[in-house]
Tab-separated table of C-alpha atoms in Angstrom:
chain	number	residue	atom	x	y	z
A	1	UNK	CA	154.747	33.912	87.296
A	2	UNK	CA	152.246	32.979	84.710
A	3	UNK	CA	150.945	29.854	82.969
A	4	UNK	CA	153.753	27.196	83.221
A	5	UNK	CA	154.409	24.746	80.782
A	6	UNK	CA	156.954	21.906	80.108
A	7	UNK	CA	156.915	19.497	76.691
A	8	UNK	CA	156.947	16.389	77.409
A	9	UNK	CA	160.401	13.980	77.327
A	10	UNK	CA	160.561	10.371	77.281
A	11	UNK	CA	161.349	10.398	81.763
A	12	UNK	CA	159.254	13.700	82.314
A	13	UNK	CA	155.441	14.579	82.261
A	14	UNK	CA	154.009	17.338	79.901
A	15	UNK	CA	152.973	20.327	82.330
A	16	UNK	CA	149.831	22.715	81.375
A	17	UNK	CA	149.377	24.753	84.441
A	18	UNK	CA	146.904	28.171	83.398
A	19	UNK	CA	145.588	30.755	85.465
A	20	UNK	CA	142.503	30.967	83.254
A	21	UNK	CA	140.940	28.815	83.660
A	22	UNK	CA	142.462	27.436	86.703
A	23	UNK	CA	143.948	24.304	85.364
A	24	UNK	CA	146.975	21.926	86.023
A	25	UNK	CA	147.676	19.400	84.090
A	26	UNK	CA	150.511	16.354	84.117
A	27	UNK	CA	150.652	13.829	80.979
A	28	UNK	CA	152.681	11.397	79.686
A	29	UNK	CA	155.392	10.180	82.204
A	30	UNK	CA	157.423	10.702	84.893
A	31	UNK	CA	160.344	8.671	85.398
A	32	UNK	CA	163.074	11.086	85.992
A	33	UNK	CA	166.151	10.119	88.409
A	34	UNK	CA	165.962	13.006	90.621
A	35	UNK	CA	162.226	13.856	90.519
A	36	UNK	CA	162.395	16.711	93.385
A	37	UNK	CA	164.208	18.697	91.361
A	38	UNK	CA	161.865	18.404	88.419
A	39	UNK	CA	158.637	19.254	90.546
A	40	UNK	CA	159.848	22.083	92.443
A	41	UNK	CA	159.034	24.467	90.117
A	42	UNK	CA	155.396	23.083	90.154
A	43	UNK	CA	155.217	23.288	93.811
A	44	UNK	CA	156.438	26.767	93.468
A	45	UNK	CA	153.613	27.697	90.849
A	46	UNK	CA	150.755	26.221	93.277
A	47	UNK	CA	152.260	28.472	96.325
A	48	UNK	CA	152.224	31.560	93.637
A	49	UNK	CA	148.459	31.135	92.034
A	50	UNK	CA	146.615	28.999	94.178
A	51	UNK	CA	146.037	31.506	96.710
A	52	UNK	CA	142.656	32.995	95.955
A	53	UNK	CA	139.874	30.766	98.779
A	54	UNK	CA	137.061	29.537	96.385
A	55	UNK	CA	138.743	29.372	93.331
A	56	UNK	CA	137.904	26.861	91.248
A	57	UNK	CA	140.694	24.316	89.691
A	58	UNK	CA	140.868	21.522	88.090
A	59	UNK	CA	143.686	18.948	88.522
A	60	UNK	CA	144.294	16.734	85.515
A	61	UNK	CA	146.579	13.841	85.955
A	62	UNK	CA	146.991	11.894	82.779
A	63	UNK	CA	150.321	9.373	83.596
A	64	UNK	CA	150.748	6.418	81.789
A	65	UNK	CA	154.110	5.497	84.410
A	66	UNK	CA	155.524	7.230	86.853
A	67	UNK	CA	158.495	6.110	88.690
A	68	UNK	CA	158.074	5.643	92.750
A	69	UNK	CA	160.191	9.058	93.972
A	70	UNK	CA	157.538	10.924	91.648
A	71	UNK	CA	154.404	9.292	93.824
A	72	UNK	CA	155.950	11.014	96.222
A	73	UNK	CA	156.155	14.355	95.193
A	74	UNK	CA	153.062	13.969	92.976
A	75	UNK	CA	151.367	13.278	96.485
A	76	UNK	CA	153.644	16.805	97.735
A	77	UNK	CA	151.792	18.401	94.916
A	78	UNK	CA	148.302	17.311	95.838
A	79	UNK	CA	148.628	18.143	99.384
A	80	UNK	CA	150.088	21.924	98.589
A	81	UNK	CA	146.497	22.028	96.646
A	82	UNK	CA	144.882	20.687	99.274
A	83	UNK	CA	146.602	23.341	101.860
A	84	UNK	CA	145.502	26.152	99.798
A	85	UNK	CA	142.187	28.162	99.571
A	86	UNK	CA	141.275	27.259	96.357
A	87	UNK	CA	138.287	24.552	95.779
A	88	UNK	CA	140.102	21.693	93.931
A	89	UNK	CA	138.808	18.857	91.722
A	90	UNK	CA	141.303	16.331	90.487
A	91	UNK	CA	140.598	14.120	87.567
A	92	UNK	CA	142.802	10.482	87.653
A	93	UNK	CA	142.988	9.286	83.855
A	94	UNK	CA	143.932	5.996	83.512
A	95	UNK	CA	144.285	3.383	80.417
A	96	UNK	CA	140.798	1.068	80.927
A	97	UNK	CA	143.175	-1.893	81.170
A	98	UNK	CA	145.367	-0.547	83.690
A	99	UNK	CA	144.185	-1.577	87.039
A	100	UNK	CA	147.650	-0.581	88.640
A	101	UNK	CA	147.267	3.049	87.894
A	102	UNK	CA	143.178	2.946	88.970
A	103	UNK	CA	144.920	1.422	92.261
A	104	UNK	CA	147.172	4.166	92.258
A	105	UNK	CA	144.528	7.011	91.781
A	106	UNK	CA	141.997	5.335	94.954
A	107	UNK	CA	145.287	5.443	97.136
A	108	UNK	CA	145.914	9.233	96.611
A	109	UNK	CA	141.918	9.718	97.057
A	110	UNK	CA	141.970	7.367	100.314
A	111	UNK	CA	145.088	10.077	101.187
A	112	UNK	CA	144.177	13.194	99.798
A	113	UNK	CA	141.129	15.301	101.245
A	114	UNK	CA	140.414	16.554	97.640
A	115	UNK	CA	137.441	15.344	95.878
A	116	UNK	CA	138.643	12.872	93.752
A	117	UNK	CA	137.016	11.282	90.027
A	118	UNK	CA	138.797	8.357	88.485
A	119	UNK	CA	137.651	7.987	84.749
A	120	UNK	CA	138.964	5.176	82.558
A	121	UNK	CA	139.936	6.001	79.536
B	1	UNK	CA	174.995	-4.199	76.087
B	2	UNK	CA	174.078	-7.164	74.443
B	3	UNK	CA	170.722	-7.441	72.755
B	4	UNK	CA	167.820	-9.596	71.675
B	5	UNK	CA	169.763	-13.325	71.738
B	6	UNK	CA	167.899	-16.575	71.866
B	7	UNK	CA	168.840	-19.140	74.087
B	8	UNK	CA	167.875	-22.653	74.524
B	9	UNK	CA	164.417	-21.590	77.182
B	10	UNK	CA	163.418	-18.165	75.276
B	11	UNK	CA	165.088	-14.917	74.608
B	12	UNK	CA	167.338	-12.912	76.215
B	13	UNK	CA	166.602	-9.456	74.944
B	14	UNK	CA	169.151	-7.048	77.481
B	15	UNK	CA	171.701	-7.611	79.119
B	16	UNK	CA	174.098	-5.029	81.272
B	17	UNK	CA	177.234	-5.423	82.607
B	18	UNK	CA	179.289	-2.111	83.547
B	19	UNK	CA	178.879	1.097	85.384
B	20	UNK	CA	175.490	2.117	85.444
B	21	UNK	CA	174.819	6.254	84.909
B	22	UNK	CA	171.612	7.941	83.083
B	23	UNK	CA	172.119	7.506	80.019
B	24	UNK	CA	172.327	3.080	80.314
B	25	UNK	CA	169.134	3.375	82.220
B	26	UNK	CA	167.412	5.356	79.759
B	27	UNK	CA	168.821	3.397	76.670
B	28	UNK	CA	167.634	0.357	78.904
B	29	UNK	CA	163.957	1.365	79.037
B	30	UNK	CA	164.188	2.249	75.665
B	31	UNK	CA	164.867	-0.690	74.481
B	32	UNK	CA	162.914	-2.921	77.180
B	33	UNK	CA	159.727	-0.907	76.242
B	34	UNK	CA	159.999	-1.621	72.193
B	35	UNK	CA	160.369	-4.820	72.847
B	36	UNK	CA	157.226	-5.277	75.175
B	37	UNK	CA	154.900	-3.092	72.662
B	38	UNK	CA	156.139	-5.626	70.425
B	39	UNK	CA	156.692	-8.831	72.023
B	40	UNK	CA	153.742	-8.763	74.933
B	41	UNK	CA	149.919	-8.701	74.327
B	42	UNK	CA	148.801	-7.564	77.496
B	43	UNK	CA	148.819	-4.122	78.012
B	44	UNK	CA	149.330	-4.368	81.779
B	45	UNK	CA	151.787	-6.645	81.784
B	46	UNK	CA	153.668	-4.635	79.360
B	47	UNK	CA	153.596	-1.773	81.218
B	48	UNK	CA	154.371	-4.193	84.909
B	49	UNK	CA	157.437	-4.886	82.919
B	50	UNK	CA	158.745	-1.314	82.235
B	51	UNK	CA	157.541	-0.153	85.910
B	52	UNK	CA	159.732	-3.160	87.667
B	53	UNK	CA	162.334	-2.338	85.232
B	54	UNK	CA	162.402	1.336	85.868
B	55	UNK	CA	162.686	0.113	89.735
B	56	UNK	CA	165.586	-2.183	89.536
B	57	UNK	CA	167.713	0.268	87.130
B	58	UNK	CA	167.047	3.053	89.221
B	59	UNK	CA	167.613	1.356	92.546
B	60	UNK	CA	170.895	0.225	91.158
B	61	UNK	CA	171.818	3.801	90.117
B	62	UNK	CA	170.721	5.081	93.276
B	63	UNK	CA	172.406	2.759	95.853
B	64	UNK	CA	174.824	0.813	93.918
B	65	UNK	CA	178.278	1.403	94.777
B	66	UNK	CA	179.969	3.960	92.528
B	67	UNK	CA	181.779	2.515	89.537
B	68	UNK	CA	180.787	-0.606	90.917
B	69	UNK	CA	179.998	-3.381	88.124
B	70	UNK	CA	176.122	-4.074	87.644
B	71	UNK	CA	173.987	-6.359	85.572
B	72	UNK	CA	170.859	-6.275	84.584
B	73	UNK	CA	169.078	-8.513	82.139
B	74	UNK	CA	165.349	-9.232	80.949
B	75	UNK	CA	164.649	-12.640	79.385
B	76	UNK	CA	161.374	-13.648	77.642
B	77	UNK	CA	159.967	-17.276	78.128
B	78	UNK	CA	157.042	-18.874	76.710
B	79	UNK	CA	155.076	-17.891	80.038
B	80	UNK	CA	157.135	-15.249	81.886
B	81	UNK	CA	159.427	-12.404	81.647
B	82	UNK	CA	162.342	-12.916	83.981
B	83	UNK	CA	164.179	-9.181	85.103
B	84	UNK	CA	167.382	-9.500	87.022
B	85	UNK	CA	169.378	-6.611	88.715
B	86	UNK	CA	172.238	-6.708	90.765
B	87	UNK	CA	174.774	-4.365	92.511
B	88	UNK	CA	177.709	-4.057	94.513
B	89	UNK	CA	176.931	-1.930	97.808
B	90	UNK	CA	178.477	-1.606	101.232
B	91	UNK	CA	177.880	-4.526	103.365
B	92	UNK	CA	175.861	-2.176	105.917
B	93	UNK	CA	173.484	-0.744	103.123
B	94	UNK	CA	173.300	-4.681	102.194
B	95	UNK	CA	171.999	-5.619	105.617
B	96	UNK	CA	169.475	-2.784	105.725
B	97	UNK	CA	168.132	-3.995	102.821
B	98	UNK	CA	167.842	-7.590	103.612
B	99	UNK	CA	166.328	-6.705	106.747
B	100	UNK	CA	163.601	-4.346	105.333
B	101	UNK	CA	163.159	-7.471	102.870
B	102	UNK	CA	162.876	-9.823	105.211
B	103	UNK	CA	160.025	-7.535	107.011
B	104	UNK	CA	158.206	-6.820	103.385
B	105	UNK	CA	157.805	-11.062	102.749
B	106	UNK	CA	156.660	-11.366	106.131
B	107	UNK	CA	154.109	-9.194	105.631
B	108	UNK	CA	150.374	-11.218	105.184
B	109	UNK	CA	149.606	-11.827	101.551
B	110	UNK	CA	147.553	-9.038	100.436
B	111	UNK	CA	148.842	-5.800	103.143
B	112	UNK	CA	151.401	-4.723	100.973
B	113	UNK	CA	149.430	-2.313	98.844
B	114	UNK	CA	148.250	-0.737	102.839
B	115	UNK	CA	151.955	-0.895	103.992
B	116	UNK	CA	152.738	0.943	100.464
B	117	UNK	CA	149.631	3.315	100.792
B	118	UNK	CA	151.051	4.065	104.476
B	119	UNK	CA	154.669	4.738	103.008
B	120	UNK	CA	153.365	7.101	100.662
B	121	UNK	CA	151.313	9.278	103.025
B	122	UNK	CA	153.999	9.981	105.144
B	123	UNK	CA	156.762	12.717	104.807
B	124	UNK	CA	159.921	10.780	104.879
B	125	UNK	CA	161.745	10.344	101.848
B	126	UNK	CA	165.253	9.984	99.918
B	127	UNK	CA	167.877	12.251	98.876
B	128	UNK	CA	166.339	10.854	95.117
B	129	UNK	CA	162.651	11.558	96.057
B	130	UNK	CA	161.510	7.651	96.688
B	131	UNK	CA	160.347	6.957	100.104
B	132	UNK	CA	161.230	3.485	100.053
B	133	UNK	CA	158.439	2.578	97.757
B	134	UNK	CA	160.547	0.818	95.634
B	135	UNK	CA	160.201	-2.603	97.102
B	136	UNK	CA	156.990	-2.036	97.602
B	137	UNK	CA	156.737	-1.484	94.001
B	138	UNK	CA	158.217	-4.220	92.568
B	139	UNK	CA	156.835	-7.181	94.661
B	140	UNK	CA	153.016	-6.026	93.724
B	141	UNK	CA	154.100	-5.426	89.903
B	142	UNK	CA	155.212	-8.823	89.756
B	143	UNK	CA	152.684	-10.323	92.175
B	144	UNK	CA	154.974	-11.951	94.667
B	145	UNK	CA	157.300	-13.321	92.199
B	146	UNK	CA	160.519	-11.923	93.122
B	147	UNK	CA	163.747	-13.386	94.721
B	148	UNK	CA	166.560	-11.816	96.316
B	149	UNK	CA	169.999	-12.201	97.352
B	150	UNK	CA	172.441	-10.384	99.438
B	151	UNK	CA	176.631	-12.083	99.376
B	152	UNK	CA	178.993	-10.243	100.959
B	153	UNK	CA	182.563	-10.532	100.418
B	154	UNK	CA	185.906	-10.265	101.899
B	155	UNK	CA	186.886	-7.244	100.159
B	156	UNK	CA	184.219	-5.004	102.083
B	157	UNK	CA	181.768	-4.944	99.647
B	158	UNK	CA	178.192	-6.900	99.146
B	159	UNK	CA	176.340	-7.762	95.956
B	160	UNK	CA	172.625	-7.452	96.373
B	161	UNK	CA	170.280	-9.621	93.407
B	162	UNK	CA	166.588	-9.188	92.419
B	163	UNK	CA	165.221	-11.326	90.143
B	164	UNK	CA	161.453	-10.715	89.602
B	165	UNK	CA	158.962	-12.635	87.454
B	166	UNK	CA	156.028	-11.557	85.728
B	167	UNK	CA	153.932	-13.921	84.479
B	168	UNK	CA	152.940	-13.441	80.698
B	169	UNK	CA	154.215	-14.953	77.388
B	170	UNK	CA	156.698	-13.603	74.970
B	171	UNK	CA	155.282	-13.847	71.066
């Protein structure tokens, strides 16, 4: 496996995972019916490339909705980060006027043992 | 599906009745999200529409009975947006929901977002993904403004009805 990317659709998020730098990002949304099946393959990349201890990455989650089975495995993605060896940073994006999705983003911090910037955007 | 008509206390702009599959949900959030970017100033509360929306269609996909017949409208009044689902599911399914309902509206004003934050750390979850978070979900999008129903019937089947509120006007 290599960088891993997925265009955006109108129920699924844009994915920008790189190996150099480091980087994965989610955009747009992520509303699909089944959403295991749709992050698998980004669960799958994490166990493949996030194996080397004190690597940095950066985790860049830029969701304007997402649907409550993808909190879920959003919150399976951050915790296969957080089991790896790699030093992680995630950045939460959310619309300034949003205050559901800033809630969103402290509840994964208040979860996740990752450090954790929300920036309003 | 029936778009867009005015009625005598605001606008009806969806309503569903029929099988519900993929491609109605998607042509339902469509729709339901042009008309908010047009129809609702707020920016939050356009977007608490489309999230409680996304919900109740994909609840009633989900757990609704199979070819079972399900509606689901969105009406527009001068102060609220009105969102009504409802399914046909077995009568057990029925009573597991009304019971985790009744639980979630006894909760204390103001725990839901821990109960949800509690639901979302831990491992168990759906054949679909969800966790249950879906109630969870739509009570805090619409702040407490949501009703719901269970009949059952005496052909072995129940209807279950949400209809949630969220408080902002229609231009």
């Amino acid at each position: 496996m290599s960088d891993f990317r997925l265009e955006g659709t109108s129920k699924t998020p844009a994915v920008e995972f790189t190996l150099d730098p480091l980087c994965m990002t989610l955009s747009g949304r992520s509303i699909p019916e089944n959403s295991i099946e749709f992050f698998q393959p980004l669960l799958n990349w994490v166990d493949a490339h996030c194996t080397q201890a004190g690597k940095k990455l950066e985790v860049n989650v830029r969701l304007e909705y997402f649907n409550t089975s993808s909190s879920k495995c959003l919150m399976d993605l951050l915790r296969r980060v957080e089991a790896s060896p790699v030093e992680a940073r995630v950045n939460w994006y959310y619309e300034a006027e949003d205050e559901d999705m800033l809630e969103a983003g402290e509840d994964y911090d208040a979860i996740i043992e990752l450090p954790f910037r929300l920036v309003a955007v | 599906m029936q778009r867009d008509q005015a009625t005598a206390s605001g606008v009806e702009w969806l309503r569903f009745e029929g099988t519900v599959d993929p491609a109605v949900v998607q042509v339902a959030l469509v729709h339901l999200e042009r008309t908010t970017f047009r129809k609702v100033a707020d920016r939050l509360a356009q977007k608490r529409i489309f999230r409680v929306a996304t919900e109740l269609l994909q609840n009633m996909l989900h757990h609704g009975l199979p070819q079972g017949t399900c509606t689901f409208s969105v009406h527009g009044t001068q102060e609220r947006w009105v969102l009504k689902a409802s399914n046909p599911v077995l009568p057990p399914s029925g009573a597991h929901l009304t019971a985790r309902w009744d639980a979630l509206i006894a909760e204390p004003e103001g725990a839901l977002r821990a109960r949800e934050r509690d639901a979302l750390s831990v491992e168990v979850r759906s054949e679909h993904g969800g966790g249950g978070l879906g109630l969870y979900e739509i009570l805090r999008r619409a702040d407490g403004g949501v009703f719901y129903d269970c009949l059952s019937f005496d052909n072995g089947t129940a209807v279950v009805e949400f209809t949630a509120h969220i408080l902002t006007p229609h231009e």
